[in-house]
Coordinates of C-alpha atoms and ligand atoms in Angstrom, one line a residue:
M1 CA 192.2 131.2 229.2
N2 CA 189.0 129.1 231.1
P3 CA 188.4 126.4 228.5
D4 CA 184.7 126.4 228.9
S5 CA 184.8 130.6 227.8
L6 CA 184.0 131.9 224.4
E7 CA 186.9 133.0 224.1
A8 CA 188.5 129.6 224.6
R9 CA 185.9 127.5 222.5
D10 CA 186.3 130.3 219.8
T11 CA 190.1 129.6 219.3
Q12 CA 189.5 126.5 218.9
S13 CA 186.3 126.6 216.3
V14 CA 186.8 129.7 214.3
I15 CA 188.9 131.6 211.5
H16 CA 189.6 135.1 211.6
G17 CA 190.0 137.3 208.7
L18 CA 192.8 140.2 209.2
T19 CA 194.1 138.2 212.4
N20 CA 197.5 136.5 213.3
L21 CA 196.3 133.1 213.5
K22 CA 198.8 131.9 215.7
R23 CA 198.6 134.3 218.4
H24 CA 195.0 134.5 218.5
L25 CA 195.5 131.0 219.9
E26 CA 196.9 132.3 222.8
L27 CA 194.8 135.9 222.7
G28 CA 191.4 135.0 222.1
P29 CA 188.9 137.5 220.8
T30 CA 186.9 140.0 222.0
V31 CA 183.3 138.4 221.9
I32 CA 180.7 140.9 221.3
E33 CA 177.2 139.8 222.5
R34 CA 174.6 142.9 222.0
G35 CA 174.1 146.5 220.3
H36 CA 172.5 149.6 220.5
G37 CA 172.8 152.7 218.5
V38 CA 176.8 152.9 218.9
W39 CA 177.5 151.4 221.3
V40 CA 178.5 147.4 221.8
V41 CA 178.7 145.1 224.6
D42 CA 181.0 142.3 225.3
N43 CA 180.2 139.5 227.0
H44 CA 181.8 140.8 230.6
G45 CA 179.2 143.7 230.2
R46 CA 181.9 145.8 228.9
E47 CA 180.7 148.9 226.9
Y48 CA 182.3 150.2 224.0
I49 CA 181.8 152.7 221.4
E50 CA 182.3 150.9 217.5
A51 CA 183.8 153.7 216.0
M52 CA 184.6 151.5 213.3
S53 CA 180.6 151.2 212.3
G54 CA 181.8 147.4 212.6
L55 CA 183.6 147.1 209.2
W56 CA 182.5 150.5 207.8
C57 CA 179.1 149.0 207.4
I58 CA 176.6 149.4 209.9
S59 CA 175.5 153.0 209.5
L60 CA 172.3 153.1 211.0
G61 CA 173.7 151.8 213.9
Y62 CA 172.3 148.5 216.5
G63 CA 168.9 147.9 217.2
E64 CA 167.2 149.5 214.2
K65 CA 163.7 148.1 215.2
R66 CA 162.3 149.1 211.5
L67 CA 164.8 147.0 209.6
A68 CA 164.3 143.9 211.8
A69 CA 160.3 144.6 211.6
V70 CA 161.1 144.7 207.8
A71 CA 163.1 141.3 207.5
A72 CA 160.9 139.4 209.4
K73 CA 157.8 140.3 207.5
Q74 CA 159.4 139.4 204.5
M75 CA 160.9 136.2 205.2
E76 CA 156.7 135.3 206.2
Q77 CA 155.4 136.6 202.6
L78 CA 158.3 135.2 200.2
A79 CA 161.8 134.2 202.0
Y80 CA 163.3 133.2 198.7
Y81 CA 163.2 133.7 194.8
P82 CA 165.6 133.8 192.1
L83 CA 166.0 136.6 189.6
I84 CA 167.0 133.8 187.1
S85 CA 165.1 133.0 184.0
H86 CA 163.0 136.1 183.5
K87 CA 161.4 135.8 187.2
S88 CA 161.5 138.3 189.8
H89 CA 160.2 139.6 192.6
P90 CA 158.5 143.1 193.8
Q91 CA 161.4 143.6 196.9
A92 CA 164.1 143.9 193.8
I93 CA 162.3 145.7 191.4
E94 CA 161.8 148.5 194.1
L95 CA 165.0 148.4 195.2
A96 CA 166.3 148.8 191.7
E97 CA 164.5 151.8 190.7
K98 CA 165.1 153.3 194.1
L99 CA 168.9 153.0 193.4
L100 CA 168.5 154.2 189.9
A101 CA 166.4 157.1 191.1
I102 CA 169.2 158.3 193.7
A103 CA 172.3 157.3 191.9
P104 CA 174.7 160.3 191.5
V105 CA 175.1 160.1 187.8
P106 CA 172.7 158.5 185.0
M107 CA 172.3 154.7 185.5
S108 CA 170.3 152.3 183.2
R109 CA 170.2 149.1 185.3
V110 CA 171.0 147.2 188.6
W111 CA 172.9 143.8 189.1
F112 CA 172.4 142.4 192.8
A113 CA 174.8 140.4 194.7
N114 CA 175.8 139.7 198.5
S115 CA 178.8 141.5 199.1
G116 CA 181.0 144.3 198.0
S117 CA 183.5 141.5 197.0
E118 CA 180.9 140.0 194.3
A119 CA 179.5 143.1 193.0
N120 CA 183.0 144.1 192.4
D121 CA 184.0 140.7 190.7
C122 CA 180.7 141.4 188.5
A123 CA 182.1 144.6 187.4
V124 CA 185.4 143.2 186.5
R125 CA 183.4 140.2 184.6
L126 CA 181.0 143.0 183.1
A127 CA 184.1 145.0 181.9
W128 CA 185.4 142.1 179.8
Y129 CA 181.9 141.2 178.4
Y130 CA 181.6 144.6 177.7
W131 CA 184.3 144.9 175.3
N132 CA 183.9 141.4 173.6
A133 CA 180.3 142.7 172.8
V134 CA 181.7 146.0 171.4
G135 CA 184.5 143.9 169.1
K136 CA 187.2 145.1 171.5
P137 CA 188.2 141.5 173.3
Q138 CA 191.9 142.7 173.6
K139 CA 190.9 145.4 176.4
K140 CA 191.2 142.7 179.3
K141 CA 193.8 144.7 182.0
L142 CA 192.3 146.3 185.0
L143 CA 193.5 149.3 186.5
A144 CA 193.5 150.3 190.1
H145 CA 195.7 151.8 193.1
L146 CA 197.8 151.0 195.0
Q147 CA 196.6 150.7 198.5
S148 CA 192.9 150.5 197.4
Y149 CA 190.9 147.5 199.0
H150 CA 188.1 146.2 196.5
G151 CA 187.6 142.3 197.8
N152 CA 188.4 139.3 198.8
T153 CA 187.6 137.1 195.5
I154 CA 190.2 136.0 193.2
A155 CA 189.4 138.9 190.9
T156 CA 188.7 141.8 193.4
A157 CA 191.6 140.7 195.8
S158 CA 194.1 140.4 192.6
L159 CA 192.3 144.0 191.8
S160 CA 193.1 145.3 195.4
G161 CA 196.2 147.3 196.0
V162 CA 197.0 146.2 199.4
S163 CA 199.9 143.6 200.0
Y164 CA 198.2 141.1 202.6
N165 CA 195.8 140.5 200.0
H166 CA 198.4 139.0 197.7
E167 CA 200.9 137.5 200.0
G168 CA 200.9 133.8 200.6
F169 CA 198.0 133.7 198.0
N170 CA 199.5 133.4 194.6
L171 CA 198.0 136.9 193.8
P172 CA 197.3 138.8 191.8
L173 CA 196.5 137.2 188.6
P174 CA 198.3 138.8 185.5
G175 CA 196.5 141.5 184.2
F176 CA 195.5 143.3 187.0
L177 CA 198.0 146.3 187.4
H178 CA 198.5 149.0 189.9
V179 CA 199.2 152.6 190.1
A180 CA 200.3 154.9 192.8
C181 CA 198.1 155.8 195.4
P182 CA 197.1 159.3 195.2
H183 CA 198.4 160.4 198.8
Y184 CA 200.0 163.3 199.1
Y185 CA 201.1 163.0 202.9
R186 CA 202.9 159.9 202.1
G187 CA 203.7 160.3 198.0
A188 CA 205.0 163.5 197.9
Q189 CA 208.3 164.6 197.7
P190 CA 210.1 167.0 200.2
G191 CA 208.7 170.3 199.0
E192 CA 206.4 169.1 196.6
A193 CA 203.6 171.4 196.0
E194 CA 199.7 169.3 196.2
A195 CA 199.2 170.9 192.2
A196 CA 202.7 169.3 191.4
Y197 CA 201.8 166.1 193.1
T198 CA 198.9 165.7 191.4
Q199 CA 200.5 166.9 188.4
R200 CA 203.2 164.2 188.4
L201 CA 201.0 161.1 189.4
L202 CA 198.5 161.7 186.3
A203 CA 201.5 162.3 183.8
D204 CA 202.9 158.9 185.6
L205 CA 199.2 157.3 185.4
E206 CA 199.3 158.0 181.5
A207 CA 202.7 157.1 180.5
R208 CA 201.5 154.1 182.4
I209 CA 198.6 153.6 179.9
L210 CA 200.5 154.1 177.0
A211 CA 203.3 151.9 178.0
E212 CA 200.4 149.2 178.6
G213 CA 198.5 150.4 175.5
A214 CA 195.3 151.7 176.1
D215 CA 193.5 149.5 173.8
T216 CA 194.8 146.5 176.0
I217 CA 193.2 148.1 179.3
A218 CA 189.4 147.5 180.1
A219 CA 188.4 149.5 183.4
F220 CA 189.9 151.2 186.1
F221 CA 188.8 150.9 189.6
T222 CA 188.7 153.6 192.3
E223 CA 186.9 153.9 195.5
P224 CA 185.9 158.0 196.0
I225 CA 188.0 158.0 199.2
I226 CA 190.2 154.9 199.6
A227 CA 189.1 153.8 202.8
A228 CA 190.8 150.2 203.9
G229 CA 194.3 151.7 202.7
G230 CA 194.1 154.2 205.1
V231 CA 191.5 156.6 204.7
I232 CA 193.0 158.7 202.0
V233 CA 191.4 161.8 200.3
P234 CA 192.5 161.8 196.8
P235 CA 194.0 165.6 196.1
A236 CA 192.3 168.2 194.6
G237 CA 192.3 167.8 190.9
Y238 CA 193.3 163.9 190.7
L239 CA 190.3 162.4 189.9
D240 CA 189.5 165.2 187.6
G241 CA 192.7 164.5 185.7
L242 CA 192.0 161.0 186.2
Q243 CA 188.6 160.8 184.9
K244 CA 190.0 163.4 181.8
L245 CA 192.6 160.3 180.9
L246 CA 190.5 157.3 180.9
K247 CA 188.0 159.4 178.7
K248 CA 190.6 160.1 176.3
H249 CA 191.6 156.3 176.6
D250 CA 188.2 154.9 176.1
I251 CA 188.9 152.9 179.7
L252 CA 185.8 152.1 181.3
L253 CA 185.4 153.8 185.1
V254 CA 184.1 151.3 188.0
C255 CA 183.2 153.9 191.1
D256 CA 183.6 151.6 194.3
E257 CA 181.3 153.0 196.9
V258 CA 180.9 149.9 199.3
V259 CA 182.5 152.2 202.1
T260 CA 181.4 155.7 200.9
G261 CA 177.6 154.9 199.7
F262 CA 174.8 156.0 201.4
A263 CA 175.8 159.1 203.1
R264 CA 179.1 158.7 204.7
T265 CA 180.8 161.7 203.2
G266 CA 177.6 163.8 203.5
E267 CA 176.3 163.4 200.2
M268 CA 174.1 160.1 199.4
F269 CA 177.2 159.0 197.6
G270 CA 181.0 159.9 197.5
A271 CA 181.2 160.3 193.8
T272 CA 179.1 163.4 194.3
T273 CA 181.4 164.6 197.2
M274 CA 184.3 163.7 195.2
N275 CA 183.0 164.7 191.8
I276 CA 183.2 161.3 189.7
V277 CA 181.0 160.5 186.5
P278 CA 181.3 156.4 186.8
D279 CA 180.1 153.9 184.1
M280 CA 179.4 151.2 186.6
L281 CA 179.0 152.1 190.6
V282 CA 179.4 149.1 193.2
C283 CA 177.4 149.5 196.6
A284 CA 177.1 147.1 199.6
K285 CA 177.7 147.7 203.3
A286 CA 175.1 150.4 204.3
L287 CA 173.0 149.9 201.4
S288 CA 171.3 147.5 204.3
S289 CA 172.9 149.1 207.0
A290 CA 174.9 145.9 207.3
Y291 CA 171.4 144.1 208.5
I292 CA 172.0 141.6 206.2
P293 CA 174.5 140.9 203.2
I294 CA 173.5 142.6 199.7
S295 CA 175.5 144.7 197.5
A296 CA 174.6 146.3 194.1
L297 CA 176.2 147.0 190.8
L298 CA 174.8 149.9 189.2
I299 CA 175.9 149.9 185.1
N300 CA 174.7 152.9 183.0
E301 CA 173.4 152.7 179.2
R302 CA 176.2 152.1 177.0
V303 CA 177.4 149.2 179.2
F304 CA 173.7 148.0 179.3
Q305 CA 172.8 148.3 176.0
A306 CA 176.5 146.5 174.9
I307 CA 176.0 143.9 177.2
A308 CA 171.9 143.0 176.0
R309 CA 173.1 142.8 172.8
H310 CA 176.0 140.0 174.0
S311 CA 173.6 138.3 175.9
D312 CA 171.6 137.8 172.8
E313 CA 173.9 137.0 170.3
L314 CA 175.0 134.1 173.0
G315 CA 171.8 133.4 174.0
V316 CA 171.8 133.6 177.6
F317 CA 173.4 136.1 180.4
G318 CA 175.9 133.7 182.2
L319 CA 176.0 135.3 185.5
T320 CA 174.2 134.1 188.1
M321 CA 174.4 133.4 192.1
T322 CA 171.6 131.9 194.2
Y323 CA 171.0 134.9 196.1
C324 CA 171.2 137.9 194.0
G325 CA 168.5 140.0 194.9
H326 CA 167.2 138.2 198.0
P327 CA 163.9 139.5 198.7
V328 CA 164.6 139.9 202.2
A329 CA 167.8 141.2 201.8
S330 CA 166.3 143.8 199.5
A331 CA 163.6 144.9 201.4
V332 CA 165.7 145.6 204.5
A333 CA 167.6 147.5 201.8
R334 CA 164.6 149.4 200.6
E335 CA 164.0 150.2 204.6
A336 CA 167.2 151.6 204.8
I337 CA 167.6 153.9 202.1
R338 CA 163.8 155.0 203.1
I339 CA 165.1 155.6 206.6
Y340 CA 168.3 157.6 205.4
E341 CA 166.1 159.8 203.0
E342 CA 163.5 160.2 205.8
E343 CA 165.8 161.5 208.2
D344 CA 167.6 163.4 205.6
F345 CA 171.4 161.3 207.0
P346 CA 173.3 163.4 204.2
A347 CA 172.0 166.6 206.0
R348 CA 173.0 165.1 209.1
V349 CA 176.4 163.9 208.1
R350 CA 177.4 167.5 207.1
R351 CA 176.4 169.0 210.1
L352 CA 178.0 166.3 212.3
E353 CA 181.2 166.6 209.8
T354 CA 182.4 169.9 211.6
P355 CA 182.7 168.7 215.4
F356 CA 184.1 165.2 214.2
L357 CA 186.9 166.3 211.8
D358 CA 187.7 169.4 213.5
G359 CA 187.9 167.1 217.2
L360 CA 190.1 165.1 215.2
R361 CA 192.7 168.0 213.8
E362 CA 192.8 169.4 216.9
L363 CA 194.3 166.0 218.1
K364 CA 197.5 167.1 215.3
S365 CA 198.9 169.1 218.3
H366 CA 199.4 165.5 219.5
A367 CA 203.2 164.4 219.5
L368 CA 201.7 160.9 217.5
V369 CA 199.8 162.7 215.3
G370 CA 201.5 163.6 211.6
D371 CA 197.7 163.5 209.8
V372 CA 194.2 163.8 210.1
R373 CA 192.4 163.5 207.3
G374 CA 188.6 162.4 205.9
K375 CA 185.4 164.0 204.8
G376 CA 181.9 163.6 206.6
L377 CA 182.0 160.9 209.1
L378 CA 185.0 158.9 207.5
A379 CA 188.6 159.7 208.6
G380 CA 192.1 158.4 209.0
V381 CA 194.8 159.8 212.1
E382 CA 197.9 158.5 211.1
L383 CA 200.3 158.2 213.6
V384 CA 204.1 159.2 212.9
W385 CA 207.8 158.8 214.6
N386 CA 209.0 162.3 213.3
K387 CA 206.3 164.7 212.6
G388 CA 208.8 167.2 211.2
T389 CA 209.9 164.8 208.3
R390 CA 206.6 162.7 208.7
E391 CA 208.7 159.8 208.9
P392 CA 207.0 156.5 210.2
F393 CA 207.8 154.3 213.0
P394 CA 209.7 151.5 212.1
R395 CA 206.6 149.0 210.7
E396 CA 207.7 146.2 213.6
R397 CA 206.5 147.9 216.6
K398 CA 203.0 148.3 215.3
I399 CA 202.4 151.0 217.0
G400 CA 198.7 151.8 215.4
A401 CA 197.8 148.4 216.6
I402 CA 199.3 149.2 220.1
C403 CA 197.1 152.3 220.2
A404 CA 194.0 150.5 219.1
A405 CA 194.2 147.6 221.6
I406 CA 194.8 150.6 224.3
A407 CA 191.6 152.6 222.6
E408 CA 189.5 148.8 223.3
K409 CA 190.6 148.9 227.1
N410 CA 189.5 152.6 227.0
G411 CA 186.2 151.5 225.9
L412 CA 186.9 152.7 222.3
I413 CA 186.8 150.3 218.8
L414 CA 188.8 151.6 216.4
R415 CA 190.8 149.9 213.5
A416 CA 194.0 150.2 213.0
I417 CA 195.6 150.2 209.1
G418 CA 199.3 150.1 209.7
D419 CA 199.7 153.4 211.5
T420 CA 196.2 155.1 211.2
L421 CA 193.6 154.8 213.2
A422 CA 190.4 154.5 211.3
L423 CA 187.4 156.0 212.1
C424 CA 183.5 155.5 210.8
P425 CA 181.0 155.2 213.3
P426 CA 177.7 154.8 212.6
L427 CA 175.9 157.7 211.3
V428 CA 173.7 158.1 214.2
I429 CA 176.0 159.1 216.2
S430 CA 175.4 162.2 218.4
E431 CA 177.4 165.1 219.2
A432 CA 177.7 164.3 223.0
E433 CA 178.9 160.3 221.5
I434 CA 181.6 162.2 219.1
A435 CA 183.2 164.2 222.3
E436 CA 183.1 161.1 223.9
L437 CA 185.0 159.2 221.5
L438 CA 187.4 162.4 220.9
K439 CA 188.2 161.8 224.6
R440 CA 188.6 157.8 224.6
L441 CA 190.9 158.9 221.7
R442 CA 192.9 161.2 223.1
T443 CA 193.6 159.3 226.4
A444 CA 194.6 156.3 223.7
L445 CA 197.1 158.1 222.2
D446 CA 198.6 159.5 225.5
E447 CA 198.6 156.4 226.7
T448 CA 200.2 154.9 223.8
A449 CA 202.9 157.9 224.0
A450 CA 203.3 157.2 227.4
T451 CA 205.1 153.7 226.4
L452 CA 207.7 155.1 223.9
T453 CA 210.2 158.2 223.3
V454 CA 209.1 160.2 220.5
K455 CA 211.3 162.8 218.3
Ligands
PLP1 C1 185.9 150.1 198.4 C2 185.7 148.4 199.1 N1 185.3 147.7 198.4 C3 185.0 146.7 198.5 C4 184.7 145.9 200.0 C5 184.6 144.4 199.9 O1 183.4 144.1 200.1 P1 183.3 143.0 201.3 O2 183.8 142.5 202.1 O3 181.4 143.1 201.5 O4 182.9 141.5 200.1 C6 185.3 146.4 200.6 C7 185.3 146.1 202.3 O5 185.6 146.6 203.3 C8 185.9 148.1 200.7 O6 185.9 148.4 201.7

């Protein structure tokens, strides 16, 4: 690396998440300088299809001028104002009203934050506050799935069921519990039918709730589709059964729509696609198409009434962050939703789902591909050592990472989650671009296969 290059300067100055920090010193970064639509260009002029929307977020693609214009105008008009102490501004009000109007189930109020992590963290806080408010302060434990990802504050990293969030960080905190991930392809016993697998999981879950004591559990967090854990679509009947159990045992349900919100699965919210009726709903990322950080936590009337009463008893609702409902971010998010609605993005995704998912399913005939799963424009392609037995590659072979690196050389950016290749392209992708994405992916798989002997 030339010491004056951006690559070398990066290694001497920036810390990168989800990266081996030591290896980064030798490898350096891919430096992306600009983008248009689904394409990004690096500092050497190489073009890539950004098939991960950055980090599951830039749904409207790069270069959306309407969002840039709204941000500039709002910065000139009112660059900042806090939402504390009975103060407000039109942009937060308009965005909150819009979110309540398009929410997948009746919701009562909106709390704003700056990231998915913060909004989920606030949902944890509100769950505790709620149970304190209704006189059940012993209801404190939080449940989530293994392999789920809910963020990286101390509470949400604890809530997440991925080990890299915990290892080396003294997490999870006590009281954050994990139950089996509803992952039929990986979790089913040999010969076990999907319905039997689902019933087994639900029976185990109820046994766990009873063992912990339902009166000690505050809330269950779930993603409609478990994204960062490997794009896992829960089997039919699982989420229905889960919701019945939570109702029976009076446990709040928080739906984490940070990835699935705003048309990703072919409906405005993944809760509609997957039939979820939550007490709280968290969204971020595509809320502003990632043009500016903002997240939102929607709460239902039951939760709102209780916390409003409790804040009156305590004298104040003691939750705040400087940039909650930032006017520029709120204006950008409002405009993003305007675009999703005007151009009917849910219908667009439903239309594109067929060429996208069918094209990926055709890869099932490839020697490396064991499973293809997804909804809308969100998919996972799992690579396996033995397709017949579903035996994975030995972890140390890092086949997913190798394939992702080969894909990048072929102008396709995707993300390896273990040996699952995640795909989450901007929703503005065209059919021709989907065909190009699939072509580059097949080339990457062929070149990866050529480096090994597969059973
Ligand atoms: C489902 C889910 N929840 C929460 C988060 C955390 O969001 P953020 O990175 O904006 O804090 C993520 C991030 O990928 C996510 O995938």
